Short mmCIF file of C-alpha atoms in Angstrom, two decimals:
data_model
loop_
_atom_site.label_atom_id
_atom_site.label_comp_id
_atom_site.label_asym_id
_atom_site.label_seq_id
_atom_site.Cartn_x
_atom_site.Cartn_y
_atom_site.Cartn_z
CA MET D 1 -23.32 6.81 4.78
CA THR D 2 -24.17 8.46 1.49
CA ASN D 3 -27.09 6.92 -0.34
CA PHE D 4 -25.92 5.78 -3.77
CA SER D 5 -29.17 4.21 -4.97
CA GLY D 6 -30.32 5.36 -8.37
CA ILE D 7 -26.89 6.37 -9.61
CA ARG D 8 -25.12 3.04 -9.91
CA VAL D 9 -25.90 2.63 -13.61
CA LYS D 10 -24.00 5.83 -14.41
CA ILE D 11 -21.03 4.77 -12.35
CA LEU D 12 -20.99 1.27 -13.81
CA VAL D 13 -20.81 2.75 -17.30
CA ALA D 14 -18.09 5.10 -16.16
CA LEU D 15 -15.88 2.52 -14.50
CA SER D 16 -16.58 -0.90 -15.98
CA ALA D 17 -14.19 -2.90 -18.17
CA GLY D 18 -11.94 -1.40 -17.37
CA ALA D 19 4.49 3.67 -0.68
CA SER D 20 7.07 5.70 -0.10
CA LEU D 21 8.75 8.44 -2.12
CA LEU D 22 11.06 7.22 -4.88
CA ALA D 23 14.63 6.89 -3.70
CA GLY D 24 15.90 3.79 -5.53
CA CYS D 25 17.74 3.86 -8.84
CA GLN D 26 18.16 0.22 -9.88
CA ARG D 27 16.01 -1.06 -12.71
CA PRO D 28 15.18 -4.77 -12.30
CA THR D 29 15.59 -7.33 -15.03
CA ALA D 30 13.71 -10.59 -15.41
CA THR D 31 15.08 -14.14 -15.47
CA THR D 32 13.08 -17.36 -15.57
CA THR D 33 13.72 -21.04 -14.98
CA THR D 34 12.81 -23.62 -17.60
CA ALA D 35 9.88 -24.83 -15.51
CA THR D 36 8.67 -21.28 -15.01
CA ALA D 37 8.83 -20.53 -18.72
CA THR D 38 7.02 -23.79 -19.56
CA ARG D 39 4.14 -23.15 -17.18
CA ALA D 40 3.82 -19.55 -18.32
CA SER D 41 3.72 -20.70 -21.94
CA GLU D 42 0.98 -23.24 -21.19
CA ALA D 43 -1.24 -20.48 -19.76
CA ALA D 44 -0.32 -17.82 -22.32
CA ALA D 45 -3.58 -17.84 -24.28
CA ALA D 46 -5.89 -18.90 -21.49
CA VAL D 47 -7.49 -15.63 -20.45
CA ASN D 48 -7.87 -12.31 -22.23
CA LEU D 49 -7.51 -9.62 -19.58
CA PRO D 50 -8.77 -6.17 -20.65
CA ASN D 51 -6.30 -4.19 -18.58
CA PRO D 52 -6.65 -1.84 -16.88
CA VAL D 53 -9.50 -3.40 -14.94
CA LEU D 54 -9.46 -0.36 -12.64
CA PRO D 55 -8.85 2.53 -15.06
CA GLY D 56 -7.55 5.70 -13.46
CA ASP D 57 -5.58 6.41 -10.31
CA PHE D 58 -6.04 3.26 -8.18
CA PRO D 59 -2.69 2.50 -6.49
CA ASP D 60 -2.12 -0.40 -4.10
CA PRO D 61 -5.35 -2.24 -4.93
CA SER D 62 -6.66 -4.88 -2.54
CA VAL D 63 -9.39 -7.43 -3.16
CA ALA D 64 -11.40 -9.96 -1.14
CA LYS D 65 -14.27 -12.29 -2.02
CA VAL D 66 -17.51 -12.02 -0.05
CA GLY D 67 -20.04 -14.62 -1.14
CA ASN D 68 -20.11 -14.50 -4.92
CA THR D 69 -18.84 -10.93 -5.14
CA TYR D 70 -15.35 -9.48 -5.14
CA TRP D 71 -14.77 -6.27 -3.23
CA ALA D 72 -11.81 -4.01 -3.87
CA THR D 73 -10.33 -0.82 -2.50
CA ALA D 74 -7.21 1.23 -3.22
CA THR D 75 -5.04 4.12 -2.09
CA SER D 76 -6.74 7.52 -2.26
CA SER D 77 -3.76 9.42 -0.79
CA ASN D 78 -4.66 13.10 -0.38
CA TRP D 79 -7.89 12.96 -2.40
CA GLY D 80 -11.15 12.45 -0.55
CA PRO D 81 -13.36 10.64 0.13
CA ALA D 82 -10.85 8.18 1.57
CA PHE D 83 -10.62 4.68 0.10
CA PRO D 84 -13.00 3.75 -2.74
CA LEU D 85 -15.18 0.64 -2.45
CA LEU D 86 -15.75 -1.28 -5.67
CA LYS D 87 -17.46 -4.57 -6.43
CA SER D 88 -17.29 -7.14 -9.25
CA THR D 89 -18.36 -10.68 -10.01
CA ASN D 90 -15.57 -11.44 -12.49
CA LEU D 91 -12.52 -9.28 -11.51
CA LYS D 92 -12.80 -7.42 -14.82
CA ASN D 93 -15.90 -5.21 -14.58
CA TRP D 94 -16.00 -3.06 -11.46
CA GLU D 95 -18.67 -0.78 -10.02
CA LEU D 96 -17.83 2.03 -7.61
CA VAL D 97 -20.43 1.96 -4.83
CA GLY D 98 -18.99 4.16 -2.10
CA HIS D 99 -16.05 4.86 0.19
CA VAL D 100 -14.75 3.64 3.53
CA PHE D 101 -14.81 7.16 5.00
CA PRO D 102 -17.40 9.06 2.91
CA GLU D 103 -17.97 11.81 5.47
CA GLY D 104 -14.34 12.62 6.12
CA PRO D 105 -11.23 10.96 7.53
CA PRO D 106 -11.08 9.49 11.04
CA ALA D 107 -10.22 12.00 13.75
CA TRP D 108 -6.75 10.60 14.45
CA ALA D 109 -5.48 11.00 10.86
CA ASP D 110 -5.03 13.94 8.50
CA TYR D 111 -3.54 12.86 5.14
CA TYR D 112 -1.73 10.14 3.12
CA PHE D 113 -4.49 7.55 3.07
CA TRP D 114 -2.54 4.64 1.61
CA ALA D 115 -2.64 0.91 1.05
CA PRO D 116 -6.04 -0.23 2.38
CA GLU D 117 -6.26 -4.01 2.74
CA ILE D 118 -9.77 -5.45 2.65
CA SER D 119 -10.55 -8.79 4.29
CA GLN D 120 -13.62 -10.73 5.33
CA GLU D 121 -13.96 -13.13 8.25
CA GLU D 122 -16.85 -14.41 10.37
CA GLY D 123 -19.39 -12.14 8.71
CA LYS D 124 -17.46 -8.89 9.13
CA THR D 125 -15.39 -6.83 6.73
CA TYR D 126 -12.13 -5.25 7.86
CA ILE D 127 -10.07 -2.52 6.24
CA PHE D 128 -6.47 -2.24 7.46
CA TYR D 129 -5.05 1.00 6.15
CA THR D 130 -2.20 3.50 6.40
CA ALA D 131 -2.61 7.18 7.28
CA HIS D 132 -0.55 10.00 8.69
CA LYS D 133 -1.22 10.46 12.40
CA ARG D 134 -1.97 14.02 13.49
CA GLY D 135 1.15 15.34 15.17
CA GLY D 136 2.98 12.08 14.45
CA ASN D 137 4.04 9.85 11.59
CA LEU D 138 2.52 7.17 9.36
CA ALA D 139 0.56 4.47 11.18
CA VAL D 140 -1.53 1.41 10.37
CA GLY D 141 -5.18 1.64 11.44
CA VAL D 142 -8.25 -0.54 11.06
CA ALA D 143 -11.96 -0.07 10.41
CA SER D 144 -14.75 -2.65 10.33
CA ALA D 145 -18.28 -3.05 8.99
CA ALA D 146 -21.11 -5.56 9.05
CA ARG D 147 -21.24 -5.37 5.23
CA PRO D 148 -18.50 -4.71 2.65
CA GLU D 149 -20.27 -1.54 1.45
CA GLY D 150 -20.30 -0.17 5.01
CA PRO D 151 -20.91 1.90 6.99
CA TYR D 152 -17.48 1.45 8.60
CA THR D 153 -16.51 2.05 12.21
CA ASP D 154 -12.94 3.18 12.73
CA HIS D 155 -10.93 1.62 15.57
CA GLY D 156 -7.91 3.87 15.40
CA PRO D 157 -4.21 3.14 14.85
CA LEU D 158 -2.66 -0.25 15.68
CA VAL D 159 1.02 0.55 15.18
CA GLY D 160 2.98 3.70 14.41
CA GLN D 161 6.75 3.40 14.73
CA PRO D 162 8.95 6.52 14.94
CA VAL D 163 9.97 6.30 11.26
CA GLY D 164 6.45 5.27 10.20
CA SER D 165 4.48 2.04 9.77
CA ILE D 166 2.65 1.23 6.53
CA ASP D 167 1.04 -1.53 4.44
CA GLY D 168 -0.84 -3.58 7.03
CA PHE D 169 -1.98 -7.09 6.03
CA PRO D 170 -3.85 -9.60 8.27
CA MET D 171 -2.79 -13.26 8.17
CA ARG D 172 -3.43 -16.34 10.28
CA ASP D 173 -0.48 -18.59 11.03
CA GLU D 174 -0.32 -22.38 10.72
CA ASN D 175 -2.07 -22.68 14.11
CA GLY D 176 -4.88 -20.28 13.26
CA GLN D 177 -3.44 -17.38 15.27
CA LEU D 178 -4.16 -13.96 13.74
CA TYR D 179 -1.23 -11.65 12.95
CA LEU D 180 -0.73 -8.23 11.43
CA ILE D 181 2.03 -8.01 8.81
CA TRP D 182 3.44 -4.55 8.06
CA LYS D 183 6.44 -2.59 6.84
CA GLU D 184 8.56 -0.29 8.95
CA ASP D 185 9.07 2.73 6.70
CA GLY D 186 12.81 3.01 7.16
CA ASN D 187 13.53 4.13 3.60
CA SER D 188 11.92 7.49 4.48
CA VAL D 189 15.00 8.17 6.63
CA GLN D 190 17.57 6.20 4.62
CA GLN D 191 17.28 3.08 6.76
CA PRO D 192 16.37 -0.56 5.96
CA THR D 193 12.72 -1.63 5.61
CA PRO D 194 11.95 -4.68 7.75
CA ILE D 195 8.69 -6.56 7.33
CA TRP D 196 7.21 -7.28 10.77
CA ALA D 197 4.60 -9.68 12.15
CA GLN D 198 2.80 -9.31 15.47
CA ARG D 199 -0.27 -10.97 16.94
CA LEU D 200 -3.64 -9.24 16.73
CA ASN D 201 -6.38 -9.62 19.31
CA ASP D 202 -9.58 -11.26 18.09
CA ALA D 203 -11.37 -7.92 17.86
CA ARG D 204 -8.53 -6.61 15.66
CA THR D 205 -8.29 -3.48 17.79
CA ALA D 206 -4.82 -3.96 19.30
CA LEU D 207 -1.52 -5.79 18.83
CA VAL D 208 -0.41 -8.21 21.53
CA GLY D 209 2.90 -9.87 22.33
CA GLU D 210 6.18 -8.99 20.62
CA LYS D 211 6.78 -8.20 16.98
CA GLN D 212 9.08 -10.43 14.92
CA GLU D 213 10.91 -9.59 11.72
CA LEU D 214 10.14 -11.78 8.70
CA PHE D 215 12.58 -10.33 6.15
CA ARG D 216 13.90 -6.99 4.90
CA ASN D 217 15.24 -5.35 1.76
CA ASP D 218 18.63 -6.28 0.34
CA PRO D 219 20.04 -3.09 -1.25
CA ALA D 220 22.57 -5.11 -3.28
CA THR D 221 19.73 -6.69 -5.30
CA TRP D 222 16.82 -5.50 -7.43
CA GLU D 223 15.00 -4.56 -4.21
CA GLY D 224 17.13 -1.44 -3.79
CA ASN D 225 16.15 0.74 -0.87
CA LEU D 226 12.89 -0.97 0.12
CA VAL D 227 10.50 -3.87 0.21
CA GLU D 228 6.81 -3.19 0.92
CA GLY D 229 3.20 -3.98 0.09
CA VAL D 230 3.21 -7.58 1.33
CA SER D 231 0.22 -9.77 0.40
CA MET D 232 0.16 -13.38 1.61
CA VAL D 233 -1.53 -16.62 0.53
CA ARG D 234 -1.12 -20.26 1.57
CA HIS D 235 -0.50 -22.84 -1.14
CA GLY D 236 1.03 -26.31 -1.20
CA GLY D 237 2.18 -26.25 2.40
CA TYR D 238 3.83 -22.81 2.20
CA PHE D 239 3.03 -19.24 3.09
CA TYR D 240 3.82 -17.06 0.07
CA ALA D 241 4.51 -13.33 0.46
CA PHE D 242 4.14 -11.28 -2.71
CA TYR D 243 5.93 -7.98 -2.22
CA ALA D 244 7.10 -4.91 -4.11
CA GLY D 245 10.63 -3.56 -4.15
CA ASN D 246 12.57 -0.44 -5.15
CA GLY D 247 11.04 2.92 -6.25
CA CYS D 248 7.24 3.02 -6.53
CA CYS D 249 6.39 6.21 -8.27
CA GLY D 250 6.91 8.79 -10.96
CA ARG D 251 8.49 8.64 -14.41
CA GLY D 252 11.74 7.28 -12.99
CA CYS D 253 10.08 4.47 -11.02
CA THR D 254 11.90 1.15 -10.60
CA TYR D 255 9.18 -0.93 -8.95
CA ALA D 256 8.84 -4.67 -9.51
CA THR D 257 7.31 -7.63 -7.69
CA GLY D 258 9.06 -10.42 -5.86
CA VAL D 259 7.96 -13.40 -3.79
CA ALA D 260 9.21 -15.18 -0.68
CA ARG D 261 7.95 -18.31 1.08
CA ALA D 262 8.08 -20.08 4.43
CA LYS D 263 6.66 -23.24 6.01
CA ASN D 264 5.65 -21.24 9.09
CA LEU D 265 4.36 -17.69 9.17
CA LEU D 266 7.16 -16.47 11.43
CA GLY D 267 9.77 -18.08 9.19
CA PRO D 268 12.43 -18.67 8.26
CA TRP D 269 11.56 -16.94 4.97
CA GLU D 270 13.23 -17.74 1.65
CA LYS D 271 13.21 -15.23 -1.19
CA PHE D 272 12.84 -16.71 -4.67
CA ALA D 273 16.21 -16.90 -6.41
CA GLN D 274 14.61 -15.82 -9.68
CA ASN D 275 13.07 -12.61 -8.30
CA PRO D 276 11.63 -10.30 -9.51
CA VAL D 277 8.76 -12.35 -10.89
CA LEU D 278 6.74 -9.43 -12.33
CA VAL D 279 8.51 -6.68 -14.27
CA ASN D 280 8.04 -4.01 -16.95
CA ASN D 281 6.95 -4.52 -20.51
CA ASP D 282 6.40 -2.01 -23.33
CA THR D 283 2.88 -1.18 -22.12
CA TRP D 284 2.94 -1.49 -18.32
CA LYS D 285 5.65 0.00 -16.13
CA CYS D 286 6.63 -0.57 -12.50
CA PRO D 287 4.12 -3.30 -11.53
CA GLY D 288 3.66 -3.92 -7.83
CA HIS D 289 1.74 -3.74 -4.55
CA GLY D 290 -1.31 -5.90 -4.98
CA THR D 291 -3.31 -8.83 -3.67
CA ALA D 292 -2.95 -12.45 -4.79
CA LEU D 293 -6.15 -14.46 -5.13
CA GLU D 294 -7.66 -17.52 -6.79
CA HIS D 295 -10.64 -17.19 -9.14
CA GLU D 296 -12.31 -20.14 -10.89
CA GLY D 297 -9.23 -22.30 -10.41
CA ARG D 298 -6.81 -19.68 -11.74
CA TRP D 299 -4.42 -17.44 -9.80
CA TYR D 300 -4.09 -13.69 -10.22
CA LEU D 301 -2.42 -10.66 -8.71
CA LEU D 302 -4.50 -7.47 -8.73
CA HIS D 303 -1.83 -4.77 -8.57
CA HIS D 304 -0.99 -1.35 -9.92
CA ALA D 305 1.21 -0.23 -12.80
CA TYR D 306 1.75 2.85 -14.95
CA GLN D 307 0.56 2.70 -18.55
CA ALA D 308 3.50 3.78 -20.69
CA GLY D 309 1.49 6.30 -22.72
CA SER D 310 0.05 8.14 -19.72
CA GLN D 311 2.52 7.37 -16.93
CA GLU D 312 2.27 9.59 -13.84
CA PHE D 313 -0.29 11.97 -15.41
CA VAL D 314 -3.08 9.38 -15.12
CA GLY D 315 -1.45 7.61 -12.19
CA ARG D 316 -1.00 4.01 -11.13
CA GLN D 317 -3.86 2.01 -12.60
CA GLY D 318 -5.34 -1.26 -11.35
CA VAL D 319 -4.28 -4.18 -13.53
CA LEU D 320 -4.72 -7.94 -13.32
CA SER D 321 -1.87 -10.38 -13.97
CA GLU D 322 -2.29 -14.16 -14.07
CA PHE D 323 0.28 -16.55 -12.66
CA THR D 324 0.68 -20.32 -12.37
CA TRP D 325 2.55 -22.52 -9.93
CA THR D 326 5.71 -24.19 -11.20
CA ASP D 327 6.81 -27.74 -10.40
CA SER D 328 9.22 -26.27 -7.85
CA GLY D 329 6.33 -24.54 -6.10
CA TRP D 330 7.05 -20.94 -7.09
CA PRO D 331 4.65 -18.59 -8.90
CA ALA D 332 5.29 -17.80 -12.57
CA PHE D 333 3.59 -14.83 -14.24
CA ARG D 334 2.57 -15.16 -17.87
CA GLY D 335 5.43 -13.64 -19.82
CA GLY D 336 6.96 -12.32 -16.60
CA SER D 337 4.95 -9.11 -16.81
CA THR D 338 1.44 -7.66 -16.93
CA PRO D 339 -0.60 -9.02 -19.87
CA VAL D 340 -1.50 -6.72 -22.74
CA ALA D 341 -4.89 -7.53 -24.26
CA ALA D 342 -5.34 -7.53 -28.02
CA GLU D 343 -8.26 -5.19 -27.41
CA ALA D 344 -7.67 -2.82 -24.54
CA ALA D 345 -10.36 -1.81 -22.07
CA PRO D 346 -12.37 1.18 -23.32
CA PRO D 347 -11.44 4.50 -21.70
CA ARG D 348 -13.85 6.05 -19.23
CA ARG D 349 -16.51 8.51 -20.43
CA PHE D 350 -18.13 10.67 -17.76
CA THR D 351 -20.98 13.17 -17.88
CA ASP D 352 -22.76 14.73 -14.92
CA GLU D 353 -25.82 16.97 -15.25
CA PHE D 354 -26.05 17.34 -11.45
CA GLU D 355 -29.56 15.91 -11.41
CA GLY D 356 -29.18 13.87 -8.22
CA LYS D 357 -29.57 14.89 -4.61
CA THR D 358 -25.91 14.22 -3.89
CA LEU D 359 -22.71 14.13 -5.89
CA LEU D 360 -21.86 11.00 -7.83
CA PRO D 361 -19.26 8.97 -5.89
CA THR D 362 -16.55 9.44 -8.53
CA TRP D 363 -16.17 13.11 -7.54
CA GLN D 364 -13.12 13.79 -5.38
CA TRP D 365 -11.68 16.70 -3.44
CA PRO D 366 -8.50 17.47 -1.47
CA ILE D 367 -8.81 15.43 1.72
CA GLU D 368 -7.98 18.38 4.00
CA GLN D 369 -10.07 20.96 2.09
CA ARG D 370 -13.48 19.40 1.67
CA PRO D 371 -15.63 21.85 -0.33
CA VAL D 372 -19.10 23.06 0.57
CA PHE D 373 -21.72 22.43 -2.12
CA THR D 374 -25.41 21.88 -2.79
CA LEU D 375 -27.32 20.31 -5.68
CA THR D 376 -30.69 21.75 -6.68
CA ALA D 377 -32.71 21.44 -9.88
CA GLY D 378 -29.80 20.26 -12.03
CA ARG D 379 -27.32 22.79 -10.69
CA LEU D 380 -24.22 22.43 -8.54
CA GLN D 381 -23.64 25.38 -6.23
CA LEU D 382 -19.99 25.30 -5.12
CA SER D 383 -18.78 27.63 -2.37
CA ALA D 384 -15.41 29.33 -2.74
CA ARG D 385 -12.31 28.92 -0.60
CA PRO D 386 -9.80 31.70 0.03
CA ASP D 387 -6.86 29.35 0.70
CA HIS D 388 -4.60 27.37 -1.62
CA ALA D 389 -5.93 27.47 -5.22
CA GLY D 390 -9.58 27.52 -4.11
CA ALA D 391 -12.41 25.02 -3.62
CA ALA D 392 -11.79 22.02 -5.87
CA LEU D 393 -13.82 19.09 -7.19
CA GLY D 394 -12.11 16.64 -9.55
CA GLN D 395 -12.54 13.51 -11.61
CA SER D 396 -9.78 10.97 -12.07
CA THR D 397 -8.53 10.83 -15.66
CA THR D 398 -8.00 7.51 -17.42
CA THR D 399 -6.21 8.42 -20.64
CA PRO D 400 -3.50 10.92 -21.64
CA ALA D 401 -5.77 12.62 -24.20
CA TYR D 402 -9.13 13.97 -23.03
CA THR D 403 -11.51 16.93 -23.15
CA ALA D 404 -13.22 18.37 -20.08
CA THR D 405 -16.04 20.91 -20.38
CA THR D 406 -18.38 22.67 -18.00
CA THR D 407 -21.15 25.28 -18.11
CA LEU D 408 -20.85 28.09 -15.59
CA LEU D 409 -24.18 29.83 -14.97
CA ASN D 410 -24.70 33.58 -14.56
CA PRO D 411 -21.01 34.53 -14.33
CA ALA D 412 -21.91 38.22 -13.92
CA ALA D 413 -23.40 37.36 -10.51
CA LEU D 414 -20.04 36.23 -9.10
CA PRO D 415 -19.23 38.31 -6.01
CA THR D 416 -16.37 40.77 -6.18
CA GLY D 417 -13.06 39.08 -5.49
CA SER D 418 -14.15 35.64 -6.67
CA ARG D 419 -13.45 33.55 -9.76
CA ALA D 420 -14.86 30.25 -10.96
CA GLY D 421 -14.21 27.79 -13.75
CA LEU D 422 -12.52 24.66 -15.01
CA ALA D 423 -9.20 23.21 -13.87
CA ALA D 424 -6.57 20.51 -14.19
CA HIS D 425 -5.75 19.66 -10.58
CA GLY D 426 -2.50 18.20 -9.34
CA ASP D 427 -3.03 19.08 -5.70
CA PRO D 428 -4.29 22.21 -3.87
CA ASP D 429 -1.10 24.13 -4.69
CA ASN D 430 -0.52 22.97 -8.27
CA VAL D 431 -3.33 23.81 -10.69
CA LEU D 432 -3.97 25.03 -14.25
CA ALA D 433 -7.34 26.75 -14.62
CA LEU D 434 -9.58 28.73 -16.96
CA LEU D 435 -11.55 31.09 -14.70
CA THR D 436 -13.83 34.10 -14.93
CA ASP D 437 -14.78 36.86 -12.49
CA GLY D 438 -17.81 37.76 -14.60
CA LYS D 439 -15.98 40.50 -16.49
CA LYS D 440 -12.86 38.80 -17.78
CA LEU D 441 -11.56 35.32 -18.48
CA PHE D 442 -8.22 34.32 -16.95
CA LEU D 443 -5.88 31.45 -17.73
CA THR D 444 -4.01 30.89 -14.49
CA LYS D 445 -1.14 28.72 -13.35
CA THR D 446 -0.60 27.90 -9.69
CA GLU D 447 2.71 26.17 -9.04
CA LYS D 448 3.89 25.45 -5.50
CA GLY D 449 1.23 27.83 -4.26
CA GLN D 450 2.33 30.77 -6.43
CA ALA D 451 -0.36 31.96 -8.85
CA THR D 452 0.36 33.55 -12.24
CA VAL D 453 -2.03 34.84 -14.90
CA LEU D 454 -0.85 33.46 -18.24
CA ALA D 455 -3.51 35.13 -20.42
CA GLU D 456 -6.78 37.04 -20.13
CA ALA D 457 -9.66 38.20 -22.35
CA PRO D 458 -12.87 40.20 -21.88
CA LEU D 459 -16.08 38.26 -21.26
CA PRO D 460 -19.09 39.63 -23.17
CA ALA D 461 -21.58 41.33 -20.85
CA SER D 462 -25.07 40.04 -20.00
CA LYS D 463 -24.26 36.40 -20.69
CA GLN D 464 -26.46 33.95 -18.81
CA SER D 465 -23.78 31.27 -19.03
CA VAL D 466 -20.32 30.56 -20.38
CA GLN D 467 -18.89 27.24 -21.44
CA LEU D 468 -15.31 26.42 -20.57
CA ARG D 469 -13.11 23.71 -22.06
CA LEU D 470 -9.71 22.18 -21.41
CA GLN D 471 -8.04 19.60 -23.64
CA ALA D 472 -5.09 17.42 -22.66
CA ARG D 473 -2.57 15.75 -24.93
CA GLU D 474 0.26 13.44 -23.89
CA GLY D 475 -1.06 13.70 -20.35
CA SER D 476 0.57 17.06 -19.66
CA GLN D 477 -0.01 19.47 -22.57
CA PHE D 478 -3.14 21.56 -21.99
CA THR D 479 -5.10 23.93 -24.24
CA PHE D 480 -8.03 26.05 -23.05
CA ALA D 481 -11.03 27.63 -24.77
CA TRP D 482 -14.36 29.27 -23.98
CA SER D 483 -17.69 29.75 -25.70
CA ALA D 484 -20.51 32.22 -25.16
CA ASN D 485 -23.01 30.28 -27.29
CA GLY D 486 -21.91 26.64 -27.05
CA THR D 487 -21.01 26.34 -30.74
CA SER D 488 -18.10 28.65 -31.52
CA TRP D 489 -15.00 28.44 -29.34
CA GLN D 490 -12.26 30.97 -28.67
CA ASN D 491 -8.86 29.87 -27.46
CA LEU D 492 -7.09 31.41 -24.50
CA PRO D 493 -4.47 32.47 -25.26
CA ALA D 494 -5.80 33.44 -28.67
CA GLY D 495 -3.18 31.41 -30.55
CA GLY D 496 -4.16 28.22 -28.76
CA THR D 497 -0.68 27.68 -27.34
CA ALA D 498 -0.45 24.61 -25.12
CA VAL D 499 0.53 25.05 -21.48
CA ASP D 500 3.01 22.58 -20.03
CA GLY D 501 1.43 20.78 -17.08
CA ARG D 502 4.25 18.40 -16.23
CA PHE D 503 4.55 20.07 -12.83
CA LEU D 504 1.01 19.10 -11.83
CA PRO D 505 0.97 15.53 -10.54
CA PRO D 506 2.35 14.88 -7.05
CA TRP D 507 4.83 12.03 -6.76
CA ASP D 508 2.13 9.51 -5.74
CA ARG D 509 -0.98 10.72 -7.63
CA GLY D 510 -2.37 11.42 -11.10
CA ILE D 511 -4.06 14.55 -12.45
CA ARG D 512 -7.77 15.25 -11.87
CA ALA D 513 -9.93 17.38 -14.17
CA GLY D 514 -12.75 19.32 -12.60
CA LEU D 515 -14.13 22.52 -11.11
CA LEU D 516 -12.59 25.37 -9.12
CA VAL D 517 -13.99 28.37 -7.21
CA GLN D 518 -11.74 30.99 -5.64
CA GLY D 519 -12.65 33.78 -3.24
CA PRO D 520 -14.14 34.36 0.19
CA ALA D 521 -16.11 31.50 1.76
CA THR D 522 -19.29 33.56 1.41
CA ALA D 523 -19.01 33.48 -2.39
CA SER D 524 -20.25 30.65 -4.60
CA ALA D 525 -20.64 29.69 -8.25
CA SER D 526 -23.29 27.67 -10.06
CA PHE D 527 -22.47 24.94 -12.61
CA GLU D 528 -24.96 23.23 -14.89
CA SER D 529 -22.92 20.34 -16.28
CA PHE D 530 -19.51 18.72 -16.49
CA SER D 531 -18.12 16.15 -18.91
CA LEU D 532 -14.81 14.30 -19.21
CA LEU D 533 -14.42 12.47 -22.53
CA PRO D 534 -11.44 10.61 -24.01
CA GLN D 535 -9.90 11.79 -27.27
CA PRO D 536 -8.08 9.73 -29.92
#
């Protein structure tokens, strides 16, 4: 596993304080009982939550307590390394310390690394996760470690139904028998989405016995075409299943959170008549898919939601919502939606001078196109790729307005047929970039794999370095500039016209800002620094 010692302070500063394709079309509305409203009112001013507690693209967050420390992970989808590992002592300030699969995905899976569920039992940590099986469909797998930070050993897939299986969650029944709870991904083929339970062996390496359905989506209600993301707790003699319903992702999302309960794990299950219990407000949209937990006598759901001002361009951020238990035994969220702090969490500021022996763990790359790089004497040497848009390294953005800059060294030494520079990454086939081949500067747009040069300008000869800058506004409007001396900047195009980047983010991910090198694999480019800073 990668050694992260000596770099945790930088990452703590950077990160502290802080699912299936949309097919539904019903937007849920909230209703509350008198008891629910009363309990929510009593707790209204109890805790100031500086949401987002996980700023950036952290969908489907899961959390477990190990000793006095909370450990969390989240969906990484098609960005590697797969599944971040974060720790906290208070649920508000999180430190990124590594990844479940830092050296690459397990051999059985290729992409869509979704919905990891972290749990701890008998001195071992388990990650149940979803991934796409090579040559197959979505499946639920499991990995384990002697410590929450790893290293993790993968045990392969546990279940992969023909239409796909996702969102695994381990739960012991009223007799102490261990089960796996998961969703059959029927909505991907216009079918219902049952939630299943089946016994797990003690090693958690295989399912045993027969599966049994707990409940499924009701398309005539707010749930629309799906229910998913089940997280369970026991309270007051009941099993409670927190679950998400309807469309998860994108600007037209309709996600919300409901709850069901049962005396016995295998049912019968009763859905709350007042569902959904967690819905939109003016700041947070489409809340869902999280983990319920108790902290210092209070109950919370760590889940994801879109921030209204940044929406899909930043992605689904990790937020914390408090709930109480009503007299009738049902959970009631404060205000029925994610709390909005009087003073929001500060946006992330990131600077990397490439002084370490390995990349900081916040750097990401396309999971199927891991780049080749070295770090030496404060320089990052990034090898090119001839496929897709090139070799990419990116940083998750946390705000809709930001500036990213980098220094490219000795551009004149770039091999013929190669280009290097700064980019806004959606995925490998959707990129906006400011690049140079050592002779000219090019503003390029790659959309659905088709590259277009939007503007170009000559690069002065004999320059030892060139600085490149991109600025984002409203999450999707990008301007680009370059500097030969680090003080005076020239726009490209010359008029400073913004480029529309609304095409960039995939349906389940936010935009990354970072580096890009195009050309044959024998070519490489050298970078001296990179920064990603929020703007007003």
